[in-house]
Amino acid sequence: MRDDLMAAGLEVFDRDGFEGATVAAIRARARASNGSFFHFFGSKRELAGTLFLEILQRYHAAMLTALDPSPSGRDGIGRLIRTHLDWVVNTRREARYLFEISRNEWSEAVRAAQRAQNARLTEAVERWRAPLIARGELAPMAPALFFAQTIGPAQIFCRAWLSGRDQTDPRVHADTFIACALRALVATKTD
C-alpha cells in the first residue's frame, strides 16, 4: 500500500502541483482508505518529502553508474551528462517532481537527509575525480563548481523541457553540453 500511495502521490503532484494536491485525491488514486494513508504518512508534506528523497536516491544511483567502471575524465564527463539527460527523459515524471515541483519548504529532517544524500554523491564523484586531477587530466575546482559546470547547462535546458517551454528532446544537444563542459573542466596543458 505504501508503494501505491507513493505512486499516486507522484501522479497527483505531477498533475496538480504540491499546493493543488490533496490527501483525498492521493488516496482516491491509490484506492486507499484515510487510515491507510495516515498509517504510512503523517501528512501530504511528509509523503512529498519521502517521495523527494526516494527519487533523489534513484537519480544519484543512476548518475553513479556513469562512473562505473571508472572512466577517463573526458569519458566520465560525457557519461555523466548523457546519464543525466537519459534519466530526465526516461523518468520524466520523477525528474519533473525532483527538479520542478518539489520546491516547497521541507522539514529540516528532509533537508538533512537531502544533504546526506548529496554528500554521498559528492564523495563518490570526488573519489573518481581526485586521481584525474592529480594526473592533470581534470582542472582542480570545488566539487560544487564541478557539478555546476558538468550538469548545470544541461539541467537548465532540461527544466525548460520539463516545464514544456521547449519541446526538443534534451538528448539532441548532448554533444554540445559535453563540449562546453569539457572546455570548462579539462585541464589545459601549459608548456
C-alpha positions as a Python dict, from the first residue, in 0.01 Angstrom:
ca = {
    (1, 'M'): (0, 0, 0),
    (2, 'R'): (289, 239, 74),
    (3, 'D'): (418, 199, -282),
    (4, 'D'): (68, 260, -418),
    (5, 'L'): (43, 580, -215),
    (6, 'M'): (387, 692, -333),
    (7, 'A'): (296, 628, -698),
    (8, 'A'): (-39, 803, -655),
    (9, 'G'): (131, 1095, -481),
    (10, 'L'): (374, 1135, -769),
    (11, 'E'): (90, 1128, -1021),
    (12, 'V'): (-126, 1375, -829),
    (13, 'F'): (167, 1612, -758),
    (14, 'D'): (258, 1597, -1127),
    (15, 'R'): (-97, 1676, -1232),
    (16, 'D'): (-195, 1929, -964),
    (17, 'G'): (132, 2060, -818),
    (18, 'F'): (209, 2037, -449),
    (19, 'E'): (-34, 2309, -342),
    (20, 'G'): (-319, 2173, -553),
    (21, 'A'): (-272, 1812, -448),
    (22, 'T'): (-489, 1682, -164),
    (23, 'V'): (-468, 1378, 57),
    (24, 'A'): (-817, 1285, -68),
    (25, 'A'): (-701, 1291, -432),
    (26, 'I'): (-392, 1084, -349),
    (27, 'R'): (-599, 833, -152),
    (28, 'A'): (-855, 809, -434),
    (29, 'R'): (-583, 749, -694),
    (30, 'A'): (-421, 481, -474),
    (31, 'R'): (-761, 337, -375),
    (32, 'A'): (-654, 369, -13),
    (33, 'S'): (-850, 450, 297),
    (34, 'N'): (-783, 752, 514),
    (35, 'G'): (-643, 517, 779),
    (36, 'S'): (-407, 356, 529),
    (37, 'F'): (-271, 692, 421),
    (38, 'F'): (-210, 810, 777),
    (39, 'H'): (-62, 473, 874),
    (40, 'F'): (228, 544, 637),
    (41, 'F'): (241, 925, 624),
    (42, 'G'): (153, 1189, 879),
    (43, 'S'): (64, 1446, 613),
    (44, 'K'): (79, 1535, 246),
    (45, 'R'): (405, 1717, 321),
    (46, 'E'): (556, 1401, 474),
    (47, 'L'): (458, 1197, 168),
    (48, 'A'): (605, 1467, -57),
    (49, 'G'): (932, 1473, 137),
    (50, 'T'): (962, 1093, 137),
    (51, 'L'): (892, 1085, -235),
    (52, 'F'): (1154, 1355, -296),
    (53, 'L'): (1422, 1162, -106),
    (54, 'E'): (1346, 833, -282),
    (55, 'I'): (1356, 994, -626),
    (56, 'L'): (1677, 1178, -536),
    (57, 'Q'): (1834, 849, -431),
    (58, 'R'): (1738, 685, -762),
    (59, 'Y'): (1876, 983, -957),
    (60, 'H'): (2206, 968, -767),
    (61, 'A'): (2231, 592, -823),
    (62, 'A'): (2182, 644, -1196),
    (63, 'M'): (2449, 914, -1203),
    (64, 'L'): (2698, 692, -1023),
    (65, 'T'): (2650, 415, -1278),
    (66, 'A'): (2806, 657, -1528),
    (67, 'L'): (3134, 631, -1336),
    (68, 'D'): (3139, 252, -1308),
    (69, 'P'): (3385, 128, -1416),
    (70, 'S'): (3596, 438, -1364),
    (71, 'P'): (3628, 619, -1699),
    (72, 'S'): (3881, 882, -1804),
    (73, 'G'): (3799, 1245, -1730),
    (74, 'R'): (3665, 1321, -2077),
    (75, 'D'): (3464, 1000, -2096),
    (76, 'G'): (3335, 1039, -1740),
    (77, 'I'): (3212, 1391, -1804),
    (78, 'G'): (3036, 1276, -2120),
    (79, 'R'): (2884, 979, -1943),
    (80, 'L'): (2760, 1195, -1652),
    (81, 'I'): (2590, 1437, -1889),
    (82, 'R'): (2436, 1165, -2107),
    (83, 'T'): (2317, 977, -1798),
    (84, 'H'): (2155, 1293, -1662),
    (85, 'L'): (1979, 1358, -1993),
    (86, 'D'): (1865, 996, -2027),
    (87, 'W'): (1735, 989, -1671),
    (88, 'V'): (1536, 1309, -1720),
    (89, 'V'): (1382, 1191, -2047),
    (90, 'N'): (1319, 830, -1941),
    (91, 'T'): (1175, 918, -1600),
    (92, 'R'): (1010, 1247, -1695),
    (93, 'R'): (752, 1246, -1416),
    (94, 'E'): (1014, 1177, -1147),
    (95, 'A'): (1251, 1434, -1300),
    (96, 'R'): (975, 1693, -1311),
    (97, 'Y'): (897, 1624, -947),
    (98, 'L'): (1261, 1639, -840),
    (99, 'F'): (1358, 1948, -1039),
    (100, 'E'): (1035, 2142, -1085),
    (101, 'I'): (759, 2053, -838),
    (102, 'S'): (936, 1985, -510),
    (103, 'R'): (1037, 2341, -437),
    (104, 'N'): (832, 2378, -122),
    (105, 'E'): (987, 2415, 219),
    (106, 'W'): (1050, 2070, 360),
    (107, 'S'): (1106, 1987, 721),
    (108, 'E'): (1460, 2002, 849),
    (109, 'A'): (1459, 1619, 861),
    (110, 'V'): (1411, 1607, 482),
    (111, 'R'): (1673, 1877, 426),
    (112, 'A'): (1921, 1690, 648),
    (113, 'A'): (1858, 1366, 457),
    (114, 'Q'): (1895, 1552, 127),
    (115, 'R'): (2229, 1699, 240),
    (116, 'A'): (2345, 1350, 344),
    (117, 'Q'): (2248, 1201, 6),
    (118, 'N'): (2417, 1487, -178),
    (119, 'A'): (2730, 1438, 35),
    (120, 'R'): (2743, 1067, -58),
    (121, 'L'): (2717, 1153, -427),
    (122, 'T'): (2986, 1419, -393),
    (123, 'E'): (3218, 1179, -210),
    (124, 'A'): (3178, 915, -481),
    (125, 'V'): (3240, 1163, -761),
    (126, 'E'): (3541, 1304, -575),
    (127, 'R'): (3691, 953, -544),
    (128, 'W'): (3669, 928, -924),
    (129, 'R'): (3788, 1286, -986),
    (130, 'A'): (4082, 1306, -741),
    (131, 'P'): (4326, 1086, -937),
    (132, 'L'): (4230, 1263, -1260),
    (133, 'I'): (4309, 1599, -1103),
    (134, 'A'): (4636, 1463, -962),
    (135, 'R'): (4738, 1344, -1313),
    (136, 'G'): (4649, 1683, -1462),
    (137, 'E'): (4363, 1542, -1666),
    (138, 'L'): (4091, 1748, -1498),
    (139, 'A'): (4118, 2103, -1370),
    (140, 'P'): (4109, 2139, -991),
    (141, 'M'): (3798, 2310, -858),
    (142, 'A'): (3549, 2283, -576),
    (143, 'P'): (3300, 1996, -608),
    (144, 'A'): (3005, 2236, -630),
    (145, 'L'): (3169, 2415, -922),
    (146, 'F'): (3244, 2082, -1092),
    (147, 'F'): (2877, 1980, -1068),
    (148, 'A'): (2762, 2322, -1189),
    (149, 'Q'): (2990, 2301, -1493),
    (150, 'T'): (2904, 1938, -1568),
    (151, 'I'): (2528, 1922, -1516),
    (152, 'G'): (2427, 2289, -1486),
    (153, 'P'): (2377, 2382, -1853),
    (154, 'A'): (2201, 2053, -1933),
    (155, 'Q'): (1987, 2097, -1622),
    (156, 'I'): (1874, 2444, -1728),
    (157, 'F'): (1768, 2308, -2067),
    (158, 'C'): (1601, 2005, -1908),
    (159, 'R'): (1395, 2233, -1685),
    (160, 'A'): (1270, 2415, -1994),
    (161, 'W'): (1178, 2078, -2147),
    (162, 'L'): (1014, 1950, -1829),
    (163, 'S'): (801, 2264, -1797),
    (164, 'G'): (701, 2250, -2164),
    (165, 'R'): (877, 2575, -2257),
    (166, 'D'): (1087, 2378, -2506),
    (167, 'Q'): (971, 2068, -2692),
    (168, 'T'): (1314, 1949, -2809),
    (169, 'D'): (1437, 1623, -2658),
    (170, 'P'): (1732, 1737, -2442),
    (171, 'R'): (1944, 1443, -2560),
    (172, 'V'): (1966, 1605, -2904),
    (173, 'H'): (2203, 1860, -2750),
    (174, 'A'): (2422, 1612, -2560),
    (175, 'D'): (2731, 1668, -2773),
    (176, 'T'): (2708, 2045, -2726),
    (177, 'F'): (2663, 2015, -2348),
    (178, 'I'): (2960, 1778, -2334),
    (179, 'A'): (3182, 2002, -2548),
    (180, 'C'): (3105, 2302, -2327),
    (181, 'A'): (3170, 2103, -2009),
    (182, 'L'): (3499, 1970, -2142),
    (183, 'R'): (3619, 2324, -2218),
    (184, 'A'): (3549, 2419, -1857),
    (185, 'L'): (3667, 2104, -1680),
    (186, 'V'): (3959, 1951, -1868),
    (187, 'A'): (4295, 2082, -1752),
    (188, 'T'): (4477, 2291, -2010),
    (189, 'K'): (4833, 2193, -2082),
    (190, 'T'): (5090, 2464, -2041),
    (191, 'D'): (5433, 2409, -2188),
}
